[in-house]
Amino acid sequence: MDRIRLRGGGPLEGTIPISGAKNAALPLMIASLLTDETLTLENVPRLRDVQQLFHILANHGTDWSVEGKRAGQNDMTGQTVHLCARAIVDTTAPYELVSTMRASFWVIGPLVARMGVARVSLPGGCAIGTRPVDFFIQGLEQLGAEIEIDQGYAIARAPNGLVGARIDLPRVSVGATHTLLMAAALAKGETLITNAAREPEVVDLANCLIAMGAKIEGAGTSEISIQGVERLRGARHRVLPDRIETGTYAMAVAMTGGDVTLEHARGDLLTAPLAILERAGAEISETNRGIRIRRNGAGIAAVDVETDPFPGFPTDLQAQFMALMTTAKGTSHITETIFENRFMHVQELARLGANIHLDGQVATIEGVERLRGAPVMATDLRASVSLVIAGLVAEGETTINRVYHLDRGFERLEDKLGRCGADIERISG
Ligand code: UD1
C-alpha cells in the first residue's frame, strides 16, 4: 500500500491546476445511463472513484473510452470521456463493484427510469456515519416505483415507467437530489423536488441533463421542477472545477504561507470557505487565471465554523480547516452538522501534536505553537488530506499510511504540492 512522506518546510509558491470536480463527474457519468446515445464529458479528473465508476457502468453495458492527449495538453489536463449505454444489458449493480463507493448507488435512478427495474447493492463508501438511503427509496416510491430490500440489495420496479410527483426531501441530500433528478427526467409528467440540494454539482448535472433534452427548472434553488420527457439524447458537457480541491489547496497555502494561484478555480463555488479563510488571515483575489491566495508574515487567527449544505461551509472541507486551526492563535470551534461521525482525523491530528477536544458534534481546537511530524493513518478521503496539510508545517517527517483514500478524490496531489515547493513524495508498495 502506498504511503506519502512529507517534511514540514517553507511556504508554497507557484501554480496549482484545479481538476474537474469528482462530485460532479460521478453523477454526470451516471447520467449516461439515461440515453442510448453518446455522452461526452470534458475535464473529467483522473481518480480512483472515476475508474471504479467506469467498471460499474461497463457492467450495465456502457461502452466508454478516454480520448488521447491533444496538442497543448499535459498530465494535469482533465480527460475527455465518451460514454455510450446503447443497450442496458444488466440492471444489477453488484456488491463487489458498488461497495467501495457510495455514489454508485445513484445508478438506481436512471436504471429504473429507463429500464423499469434496477437491483442495486446498498452502498458502502467513506466510514463517516451511517449514511442511509431512505430518502432515495421514499423519493423513488413517490415516483411510482415499488422498492424491496432483499439480501443487501435495493430492488426498484416500475414496469410501466415512473410518474412525476411532488417529493419533499426530509433534509438536504446531494445524492438523493441527483438521483431523483435523473429519474424524474424520464418520468411521465411533472415532478417537483422541494428542499433540494443547491450544490453547484447539482446545477452541473441539471445543465448536462438539459443539454441532453431534459426539461428542468430551478436547479441551484431548493425547488427543482422537472417536466419528464420520453427520451434523452447524447450531449457534450464540461465538468465544473472542483471546489473541494480548490478549498483544500487554499487552506494548505493559508497554513504554510506563500503565494499560489489555483488555476481554473472559481470563487463563486466556494464563497463561504474563502470568506472564512480571509477572516483567518489569508489574502484572496480572483484573477483571470483562477484564484490567488497569499499569506505573508502574520499568523493565522482562530475562527469558528459550522458545516452546512451549500452555500454554507462544506463538510468536505471541515477536516482541512481543522488542520489549519491547529496552529492558529487562540481557540476555535468547529461544528459538524452534516455527518455524525466525521471527526476521525482528530486522533491523527493529535498524533502530530494538535490540541483538540471533542464534545459530540463540536470540536474545540486550542492552537499550538508547532506540530511535530509522526506516522499517521488516512481514515477517509477528506480526513487524509487534512493530515497532508498538517504535515506541510509539522517539524520533521510525517508519513501518511493508507493513501488509497487520497487517490479516490485528489488527482496527483504530491505532484501539485511538490511543484510549489513542498517536500513530499509517494512511497510505493
Ligand atoms: C455528497 C458528497 C459528499 C459530501 C456530501 C455532503 C458526492 C459523491 N458526495 O454525499 O462528498 O460530503 O454530499 O455535502 O457528491 N441522508 C439520509 N438519508 C438519505 C440520504 C442522506 O439520512 O437517504 C443524510 C446523510 O446521512 C447525511 C445527510 O443526509 O447526514 C447529507 O448526505 P448527502 O447530501 O446525501 O451526502 P452524499 O450525497 O452521500
Short mmCIF file of C-alpha atoms and ligand atoms in Angstrom, two decimals:
data_model
loop_
_atom_site.label_atom_id
_atom_site.label_comp_id
_atom_site.label_asym_id
_atom_site.label_seq_id
_atom_site.Cartn_x
_atom_site.Cartn_y
_atom_site.Cartn_z
CA MET A 1 0.00 0.00 0.00
CA ASP A 2 1.36 3.41 -0.98
CA ARG A 3 2.39 5.92 1.65
CA ILE A 4 3.09 9.62 1.47
CA ARG A 5 6.13 11.04 3.19
CA LEU A 6 6.48 14.75 3.74
CA ARG A 7 8.74 17.07 5.68
CA GLY A 8 7.33 20.29 7.04
CA GLY A 9 9.01 23.28 5.50
CA GLY A 10 8.67 26.66 3.91
CA PRO A 11 5.89 28.44 2.11
CA LEU A 12 4.16 27.20 -1.05
CA GLU A 13 4.83 29.27 -4.14
CA GLY A 14 3.59 28.76 -7.69
CA THR A 15 0.57 27.47 -9.56
CA ILE A 16 -1.71 24.52 -8.88
CA PRO A 17 -4.09 23.46 -11.65
CA ILE A 18 -7.52 22.59 -10.24
CA SER A 19 -9.10 19.46 -11.70
CA GLY A 20 -12.69 18.81 -12.68
CA ALA A 21 -14.93 18.11 -9.71
CA LYS A 22 -15.13 14.49 -8.64
CA ASN A 23 -18.55 15.08 -7.11
CA ALA A 24 -19.86 16.42 -10.40
CA ALA A 25 -18.10 13.91 -12.65
CA LEU A 26 -19.66 10.93 -10.86
CA PRO A 27 -23.35 11.87 -11.30
CA LEU A 28 -22.62 13.14 -14.83
CA MET A 29 -21.12 9.79 -15.78
CA ILE A 30 -24.13 8.03 -14.26
CA ALA A 31 -26.43 10.23 -16.35
CA SER A 32 -25.07 8.45 -19.42
CA LEU A 33 -27.33 5.52 -18.46
CA LEU A 34 -30.36 7.64 -19.36
CA THR A 35 -29.73 7.62 -23.09
CA ASP A 36 -28.74 5.24 -25.87
CA GLU A 37 -26.63 7.99 -27.44
CA THR A 38 -23.10 9.09 -26.53
CA LEU A 39 -22.49 11.47 -23.66
CA THR A 40 -19.12 13.20 -23.91
CA LEU A 41 -17.69 14.69 -20.74
CA GLU A 42 -14.68 17.01 -20.76
CA ASN A 43 -12.44 17.83 -17.80
CA VAL A 44 -13.03 14.52 -16.02
CA PRO A 45 -10.46 14.06 -13.23
CA ARG A 46 -8.16 11.02 -13.14
CA LEU A 47 -9.25 9.46 -9.87
CA ARG A 48 -9.83 6.05 -8.40
CA ASP A 49 -13.58 6.73 -7.92
CA VAL A 50 -13.89 7.65 -11.60
CA GLN A 51 -12.12 4.44 -12.64
CA GLN A 52 -14.37 2.42 -10.37
CA LEU A 53 -17.45 4.02 -11.89
CA PHE A 54 -16.24 3.10 -15.40
CA HIS A 55 -16.29 -0.54 -14.25
CA ILE A 56 -19.75 -0.20 -12.74
CA LEU A 57 -21.18 1.44 -15.87
CA ALA A 58 -19.46 -1.11 -18.13
CA ASN A 59 -21.20 -3.85 -16.19
CA HIS A 60 -24.55 -2.31 -17.18
CA GLY A 61 -23.45 -2.29 -20.82
CA THR A 62 -21.88 1.14 -21.19
CA ASP A 63 -19.06 1.44 -23.70
CA TRP A 64 -16.58 4.03 -22.55
CA SER A 65 -13.38 5.46 -23.92
CA VAL A 66 -10.94 8.15 -22.93
CA GLU A 67 -9.63 10.48 -25.63
CA GLY A 68 -5.88 10.62 -26.14
CA LYS A 69 -3.95 13.78 -25.38
CA ARG A 70 -4.22 16.67 -27.83
CA ALA A 71 -1.54 19.25 -28.60
CA GLY A 72 -1.09 21.61 -25.67
CA GLN A 73 -2.46 19.15 -23.12
CA ASN A 74 -0.42 17.62 -20.34
CA ASP A 75 -0.82 15.16 -17.47
CA MET A 76 -2.66 17.77 -15.45
CA THR A 77 -5.24 18.45 -18.17
CA GLY A 78 -8.61 16.83 -17.48
CA GLN A 79 -9.55 13.91 -19.68
CA THR A 80 -12.35 13.78 -22.23
CA VAL A 81 -14.52 10.72 -21.84
CA HIS A 82 -17.13 9.21 -24.14
CA LEU A 83 -19.86 7.08 -22.57
CA CYS A 84 -22.47 5.21 -24.54
CA ALA A 85 -25.11 2.98 -22.95
CA ARG A 86 -26.69 1.93 -26.27
CA ALA A 87 -28.31 -1.06 -24.61
CA ILE A 88 -28.52 -1.74 -20.89
CA VAL A 89 -27.56 -5.39 -20.69
CA ASP A 90 -27.67 -5.79 -16.91
CA THR A 91 -29.80 -3.87 -14.41
CA THR A 92 -27.95 -5.22 -11.37
CA ALA A 93 -25.16 -3.23 -9.70
CA PRO A 94 -23.43 -5.93 -7.67
CA TYR A 95 -21.94 -5.62 -4.20
CA GLU A 96 -18.36 -6.27 -5.39
CA LEU A 97 -18.50 -3.19 -7.61
CA VAL A 98 -20.66 -0.88 -5.53
CA SER A 99 -19.38 -1.45 -2.00
CA THR A 100 -16.38 0.88 -2.14
CA MET A 101 -18.18 3.98 -3.36
CA ARG A 102 -21.46 5.27 -2.04
CA ALA A 103 -22.22 7.35 -5.13
CA SER A 104 -22.54 4.20 -7.23
CA PHE A 105 -25.92 3.60 -5.56
CA TRP A 106 -27.19 6.54 -7.61
CA VAL A 107 -27.40 4.32 -10.71
CA ILE A 108 -30.72 3.13 -9.26
CA GLY A 109 -32.41 6.32 -10.53
CA PRO A 110 -31.55 6.17 -14.24
CA LEU A 111 -31.80 2.37 -14.39
CA VAL A 112 -35.34 2.18 -13.05
CA ALA A 113 -36.39 5.21 -15.10
CA ARG A 114 -35.09 3.76 -18.37
CA MET A 115 -35.49 0.01 -17.84
CA GLY A 116 -38.35 -0.23 -15.32
CA VAL A 117 -36.18 -2.26 -12.98
CA ALA A 118 -32.94 -1.85 -11.03
CA ARG A 119 -31.25 -4.07 -8.48
CA VAL A 120 -28.51 -2.17 -6.68
CA SER A 121 -26.38 -3.22 -3.73
CA LEU A 122 -26.82 -1.00 -0.70
CA PRO A 123 -23.80 1.31 -0.52
CA GLY A 124 -20.54 1.42 1.36
CA GLY A 125 -18.12 4.31 0.88
CA CYS A 126 -16.38 6.51 3.42
CA ALA A 127 -16.72 5.49 7.05
CA ILE A 128 -18.20 8.82 8.11
CA GLY A 129 -21.52 7.84 9.60
CA THR A 130 -24.40 5.56 8.79
CA ARG A 131 -25.37 7.34 5.55
CA PRO A 132 -28.74 5.70 4.96
CA VAL A 133 -30.69 5.62 1.67
CA ASP A 134 -34.20 6.21 2.98
CA PHE A 135 -34.67 9.45 1.01
CA PHE A 136 -33.80 7.69 -2.25
CA ILE A 137 -36.27 4.94 -1.53
CA GLN A 138 -39.11 7.23 -0.46
CA GLY A 139 -38.47 9.51 -3.44
CA LEU A 140 -38.50 6.68 -5.97
CA GLU A 141 -41.64 5.27 -4.35
CA GLN A 142 -43.29 8.65 -4.79
CA LEU A 143 -42.39 8.42 -8.48
CA GLY A 144 -44.32 5.17 -8.59
CA ALA A 145 -41.55 2.59 -8.13
CA GLU A 146 -42.01 -0.40 -5.88
CA ILE A 147 -38.98 -0.97 -3.71
CA GLU A 148 -37.96 -4.13 -1.96
CA ILE A 149 -34.83 -4.68 0.15
CA ASP A 150 -33.52 -8.21 -0.27
CA GLN A 151 -30.16 -9.68 0.76
CA GLY A 152 -28.37 -6.35 0.84
CA TYR A 153 -29.90 -5.14 -2.42
CA ALA A 154 -32.48 -2.45 -3.12
CA ILE A 155 -34.73 -3.64 -5.93
CA ALA A 156 -36.79 -0.97 -7.66
CA ARG A 157 -39.55 -1.90 -10.08
CA ALA A 158 -41.67 0.36 -12.26
CA PRO A 159 -42.74 -1.84 -15.19
CA ASN A 160 -44.98 0.88 -16.64
CA GLY A 161 -42.48 3.64 -16.11
CA LEU A 162 -42.13 6.31 -13.43
CA VAL A 163 -44.74 9.01 -12.96
CA GLY A 164 -43.96 12.58 -11.89
CA ALA A 165 -44.82 13.56 -8.32
CA ARG A 166 -44.08 16.05 -5.57
CA ILE A 167 -41.14 14.95 -3.44
CA ASP A 168 -40.41 16.80 -0.19
CA LEU A 169 -36.93 15.76 0.92
CA PRO A 170 -36.85 15.46 4.74
CA ARG A 171 -33.39 17.09 4.77
CA VAL A 172 -30.97 18.29 2.16
CA SER A 173 -29.29 15.36 0.42
CA VAL A 174 -26.98 15.81 -2.54
CA GLY A 175 -27.18 12.18 -3.64
CA ALA A 176 -30.96 11.95 -3.34
CA THR A 177 -31.33 15.17 -5.34
CA HIS A 178 -29.04 13.87 -8.12
CA THR A 179 -30.80 10.51 -8.25
CA LEU A 180 -34.36 11.83 -8.23
CA LEU A 181 -33.47 14.50 -10.79
CA MET A 182 -32.19 11.82 -13.18
CA ALA A 183 -35.18 9.55 -12.52
CA ALA A 184 -37.72 12.34 -12.94
CA ALA A 185 -36.16 13.42 -16.24
CA LEU A 186 -37.66 10.29 -17.86
CA ALA A 187 -40.86 10.08 -15.74
CA LYS A 188 -44.29 10.83 -17.21
CA GLY A 189 -45.45 14.30 -16.23
CA GLU A 190 -44.14 16.83 -13.77
CA THR A 191 -42.01 16.33 -10.67
CA LEU A 192 -41.32 18.92 -8.01
CA ILE A 193 -38.43 18.31 -5.61
CA THR A 194 -38.57 20.56 -2.55
CA ASN A 195 -35.74 21.04 -0.05
CA ALA A 196 -33.46 20.05 -2.93
CA ALA A 197 -29.68 20.32 -2.56
CA ARG A 198 -28.37 23.59 -4.04
CA GLU A 199 -24.80 22.39 -4.50
CA PRO A 200 -23.04 23.52 -7.72
CA GLU A 201 -22.68 19.87 -8.69
CA VAL A 202 -26.50 19.59 -8.81
CA VAL A 203 -26.57 22.59 -11.15
CA ASP A 204 -23.85 20.98 -13.28
CA LEU A 205 -25.85 17.77 -13.56
CA ALA A 206 -29.04 19.68 -14.39
CA ASN A 207 -27.23 21.66 -17.10
CA CYS A 208 -25.96 18.46 -18.66
CA LEU A 209 -29.41 16.84 -18.50
CA ILE A 210 -30.89 19.94 -20.14
CA ALA A 211 -28.29 19.61 -22.93
CA MET A 212 -29.49 16.00 -23.27
CA GLY A 213 -33.05 17.23 -23.77
CA ALA A 214 -34.43 17.24 -20.21
CA LYS A 215 -36.81 19.96 -19.09
CA ILE A 216 -35.60 21.21 -15.71
CA GLU A 217 -36.10 24.50 -13.90
CA GLY A 218 -34.83 25.75 -10.58
CA ALA A 219 -31.58 23.79 -10.18
CA GLY A 220 -29.44 25.73 -7.71
CA THR A 221 -32.52 26.67 -5.67
CA SER A 222 -34.29 24.45 -3.16
CA GLU A 223 -37.21 23.79 -5.53
CA ILE A 224 -36.50 21.97 -8.74
CA SER A 225 -39.24 21.21 -11.22
CA ILE A 226 -38.82 18.61 -13.90
CA GLN A 227 -41.12 18.01 -16.85
CA GLY A 228 -40.47 14.41 -17.85
CA VAL A 229 -39.59 13.64 -21.48
CA GLU A 230 -39.87 10.39 -23.42
CA ARG A 231 -36.20 10.11 -24.29
CA LEU A 232 -32.91 11.87 -23.80
CA ARG A 233 -30.16 12.25 -26.37
CA GLY A 234 -26.37 12.47 -26.31
CA ALA A 235 -24.58 15.70 -25.43
CA ARG A 236 -21.19 17.22 -24.72
CA HIS A 237 -20.57 18.76 -21.32
CA ARG A 238 -17.59 20.15 -19.41
CA VAL A 239 -17.27 19.20 -15.73
CA LEU A 240 -17.02 22.22 -13.46
CA PRO A 241 -13.85 22.80 -11.38
CA ASP A 242 -13.51 21.02 -8.06
CA ARG A 243 -14.40 23.42 -5.25
CA ILE A 244 -13.25 20.98 -2.58
CA GLU A 245 -9.84 20.58 -4.17
CA THR A 246 -9.70 24.38 -4.52
CA GLY A 247 -10.56 24.90 -0.85
CA THR A 248 -8.09 22.24 0.22
CA TYR A 249 -5.13 23.88 -1.50
CA ALA A 250 -6.27 27.31 -0.35
CA MET A 251 -6.09 26.00 3.20
CA ALA A 252 -2.69 24.47 2.56
CA VAL A 253 -1.37 27.87 1.46
CA ALA A 254 -3.02 29.58 4.45
CA MET A 255 -1.24 27.01 6.61
CA THR A 256 2.26 27.28 5.14
CA GLY A 257 2.19 30.88 3.95
CA GLY A 258 3.29 31.76 0.44
CA ASP A 259 1.60 32.78 -2.78
CA VAL A 260 -0.20 30.32 -5.03
CA THR A 261 -2.56 30.66 -7.98
CA LEU A 262 -5.23 27.97 -8.12
CA GLU A 263 -5.64 27.77 -11.86
CA HIS A 264 -9.17 27.27 -13.30
CA ALA A 265 -10.70 27.67 -9.81
CA ARG A 266 -13.98 29.59 -9.48
CA GLY A 267 -14.53 31.71 -6.38
CA ASP A 268 -18.32 31.70 -6.71
CA LEU A 269 -18.28 27.96 -5.97
CA LEU A 270 -16.80 28.47 -2.53
CA THR A 271 -17.71 31.90 -1.26
CA ALA A 272 -18.24 30.73 2.34
CA PRO A 273 -14.89 28.96 2.83
CA LEU A 274 -12.94 31.74 1.13
CA ALA A 275 -14.59 34.32 3.40
CA ILE A 276 -13.60 32.22 6.42
CA LEU A 277 -10.03 31.95 5.16
CA GLU A 278 -9.87 35.72 4.77
CA ARG A 279 -11.04 36.12 8.36
CA ALA A 280 -8.30 33.70 9.36
CA GLY A 281 -5.71 35.95 7.72
CA ALA A 282 -5.29 34.82 4.10
CA GLU A 283 -5.41 37.28 1.22
CA ILE A 284 -7.59 36.06 -1.62
CA SER A 285 -8.20 37.57 -5.04
CA GLU A 286 -9.76 36.34 -8.26
CA THR A 287 -7.69 36.71 -11.37
CA ASN A 288 -8.37 35.75 -14.98
CA ARG A 289 -6.39 32.53 -14.34
CA GLY A 290 -8.28 31.48 -11.22
CA ILE A 291 -7.90 32.27 -7.53
CA ARG A 292 -4.75 33.69 -5.99
CA ILE A 293 -4.15 33.00 -2.31
CA ARG A 294 -1.43 34.56 -0.22
CA ARG A 295 -0.35 34.70 3.37
CA ASN A 296 2.77 36.54 4.30
CA GLY A 297 4.05 37.21 7.76
CA ALA A 298 1.09 37.33 10.11
CA GLY A 299 -0.12 34.19 11.84
CA ILE A 300 -3.48 32.53 11.40
CA ALA A 301 -6.39 33.74 13.52
CA ALA A 302 -8.80 31.30 15.20
CA VAL A 303 -12.21 31.33 13.50
CA ASP A 304 -15.33 29.31 14.39
CA VAL A 305 -17.00 27.30 11.66
CA GLU A 306 -20.19 25.27 11.28
CA THR A 307 -20.68 22.96 8.32
CA ASP A 308 -23.88 23.38 6.31
CA PRO A 309 -25.33 22.44 2.95
CA PHE A 310 -24.38 24.78 0.09
CA PRO A 311 -23.98 27.77 0.16
CA GLY A 312 -22.69 27.15 3.71
CA PHE A 313 -19.27 25.87 4.69
CA PRO A 314 -18.92 22.37 3.15
CA THR A 315 -18.46 19.33 5.35
CA ASP A 316 -15.90 18.14 2.78
CA LEU A 317 -13.57 20.98 3.91
CA GLN A 318 -14.11 20.51 7.63
CA ALA A 319 -11.10 18.28 8.28
CA GLN A 320 -8.79 20.51 6.26
CA PHE A 321 -9.95 23.59 8.13
CA MET A 322 -9.38 21.82 11.42
CA ALA A 323 -5.79 21.13 10.36
CA LEU A 324 -5.38 24.84 9.70
CA MET A 325 -6.83 25.76 13.09
CA THR A 326 -4.38 23.50 14.95
CA THR A 327 -1.67 26.18 14.72
CA ALA A 328 -3.97 29.24 14.82
CA LYS A 329 -3.59 31.90 17.51
CA GLY A 330 -6.30 31.12 20.05
CA THR A 331 -9.24 28.77 20.36
CA SER A 332 -11.65 27.81 17.58
CA HIS A 333 -14.77 25.66 17.45
CA ILE A 334 -15.84 23.51 14.53
CA THR A 335 -19.37 22.15 14.48
CA GLU A 336 -20.19 19.30 12.10
CA THR A 337 -23.88 19.27 11.22
CA ILE A 338 -23.98 17.00 8.16
CA PHE A 339 -22.39 13.70 9.21
CA GLU A 340 -22.41 12.35 12.74
CA ASN A 341 -19.06 10.61 12.64
CA ARG A 342 -16.79 12.87 10.69
CA PHE A 343 -14.08 13.52 13.24
CA MET A 344 -11.78 10.57 12.71
CA HIS A 345 -8.95 12.89 11.75
CA VAL A 346 -8.94 14.31 15.29
CA GLN A 347 -6.99 11.37 16.72
CA GLU A 348 -4.47 11.51 13.90
CA LEU A 349 -4.00 15.29 14.14
CA ALA A 350 -3.41 14.76 17.87
CA ARG A 351 -0.51 12.46 16.97
CA LEU A 352 1.09 15.46 15.28
CA GLY A 353 0.71 17.49 18.48
CA ALA A 354 -2.65 19.17 17.89
CA ASN A 355 -4.74 20.03 20.94
CA ILE A 356 -8.36 19.16 20.07
CA HIS A 357 -11.21 18.37 22.41
CA LEU A 358 -14.28 16.64 21.05
CA ASP A 359 -17.74 17.01 22.54
CA GLY A 360 -20.47 15.47 20.39
CA GLN A 361 -20.57 17.34 17.11
CA VAL A 362 -18.31 20.16 18.29
CA ALA A 363 -14.52 20.14 18.17
CA THR A 364 -12.65 22.74 20.21
CA ILE A 365 -9.17 23.41 18.92
CA GLU A 366 -6.56 25.18 21.02
CA GLY A 367 -3.94 26.48 18.64
CA VAL A 368 -0.45 25.21 19.41
CA GLU A 369 2.88 26.81 18.59
CA ARG A 370 4.04 23.98 16.37
CA LEU A 371 3.19 20.49 15.15
CA ARG A 372 5.70 17.64 15.07
CA GLY A 373 5.88 15.00 12.34
CA ALA A 374 4.77 11.43 13.09
CA PRO A 375 3.41 8.38 11.28
CA VAL A 376 -0.36 8.80 10.83
CA MET A 377 -3.19 6.91 9.18
CA ALA A 378 -5.56 8.13 6.50
CA THR A 379 -9.10 7.16 7.55
CA ASP A 380 -11.26 8.67 4.83
CA LEU A 381 -10.95 10.83 1.78
CA ARG A 382 -11.10 14.31 3.26
CA ALA A 383 -9.56 13.33 6.60
CA SER A 384 -6.45 12.07 4.85
CA VAL A 385 -5.80 15.35 3.09
CA SER A 386 -6.10 17.19 6.40
CA LEU A 387 -3.07 15.19 7.54
CA VAL A 388 -1.19 16.37 4.47
CA ILE A 389 -1.99 19.98 5.34
CA ALA A 390 -0.81 19.50 8.90
CA GLY A 391 2.29 17.61 7.73
CA LEU A 392 3.27 20.55 5.50
CA VAL A 393 4.15 22.58 8.59
CA ALA A 394 4.97 19.84 11.11
CA GLU A 395 8.61 19.77 12.17
CA GLY A 396 10.43 16.77 10.76
CA GLU A 397 8.89 13.87 8.90
CA THR A 398 5.25 12.82 8.62
CA THR A 399 4.30 9.55 6.96
CA ILE A 400 0.71 9.02 5.94
CA ASN A 401 -0.38 5.43 5.56
CA ARG A 402 -3.36 4.11 3.57
CA VAL A 403 -3.22 6.89 0.99
CA TYR A 404 -5.56 4.99 -1.30
CA HIS A 405 -8.21 7.15 0.36
CA LEU A 406 -6.48 10.21 -1.11
CA ASP A 407 -6.39 8.69 -4.56
CA ARG A 408 -10.18 8.40 -4.52
CA GLY A 409 -10.53 12.17 -4.64
CA PHE A 410 -7.28 14.10 -5.19
CA GLU A 411 -5.55 13.96 -8.54
CA ARG A 412 -1.73 13.98 -8.40
CA LEU A 413 -1.68 15.63 -5.01
CA GLU A 414 2.03 15.10 -4.41
CA ASP A 415 2.91 16.48 -7.87
CA LYS A 416 0.73 19.54 -7.40
CA LEU A 417 2.19 20.36 -3.99
CA GLY A 418 5.73 19.33 -4.94
CA ARG A 419 5.76 21.82 -7.83
CA CYS A 420 5.02 24.57 -5.32
CA GLY A 421 7.99 23.67 -3.18
CA ALA A 422 6.57 21.13 -0.73
CA ASP A 423 8.93 18.36 0.33
CA ILE A 424 6.55 15.48 -0.41
CA GLU A 425 6.91 12.08 -2.02
CA ARG A 426 4.91 8.94 -2.58
CA ILE A 427 6.45 5.68 -1.47
CA SER A 428 5.01 2.80 -3.46
CA GLY A 429 4.28 -0.62 -2.10
C1 UD1 B 1 -22.35 14.08 -1.12
C2 UD1 B 1 -20.88 14.16 -1.49
C3 UD1 B 1 -20.02 14.18 -0.24
C4 UD1 B 1 -20.47 15.29 0.70
C5 UD1 B 1 -21.97 15.21 0.96
C6 UD1 B 1 -22.50 16.38 1.75
C7 UD1 B 1 -20.64 13.10 -3.64
C8 UD1 B 1 -20.11 11.97 -4.43
N1 UD1 B 1 -20.51 13.04 -2.33
O1 UD1 B 1 -22.52 12.85 -0.42
O2 UD1 B 1 -18.66 14.39 -0.64
O3 UD1 B 1 -19.79 15.17 1.93
O4 UD1 B 1 -22.70 15.17 -0.28
O5 UD1 B 1 -22.22 17.56 1.11
O6 UD1 B 1 -21.14 14.07 -4.20
N2 UD1 B 1 -29.13 11.14 4.42
C9 UD1 B 1 -30.14 10.38 4.94
N3 UD1 B 1 -30.88 9.58 4.13
C10 UD1 B 1 -30.63 9.50 2.79
C11 UD1 B 1 -29.60 10.28 2.25
C12 UD1 B 1 -28.87 11.08 3.06
O7 UD1 B 1 -30.39 10.44 6.15
O8 UD1 B 1 -31.33 8.73 2.10
C13 UD1 B 1 -28.33 12.02 5.28
C14 UD1 B 1 -26.85 11.60 5.34
O9 UD1 B 1 -26.66 10.57 6.26
C15 UD1 B 1 -26.19 12.89 5.75
C16 UD1 B 1 -27.05 13.95 5.04
O10 UD1 B 1 -28.29 13.31 4.72
O11 UD1 B 1 -26.29 13.06 7.14
C17 UD1 B 1 -26.46 14.53 3.79
O12 UD1 B 1 -25.95 13.49 2.98
P1 UD1 B 1 -25.92 13.59 1.38
O13 UD1 B 1 -26.02 15.02 0.98
O14 UD1 B 1 -26.91 12.64 0.83
O15 UD1 B 1 -24.45 13.07 1.07
P2 UD1 B 1 -23.98 12.27 -0.20
O16 UD1 B 1 -24.82 12.63 -1.37
O17 UD1 B 1 -23.80 10.83 0.13
#
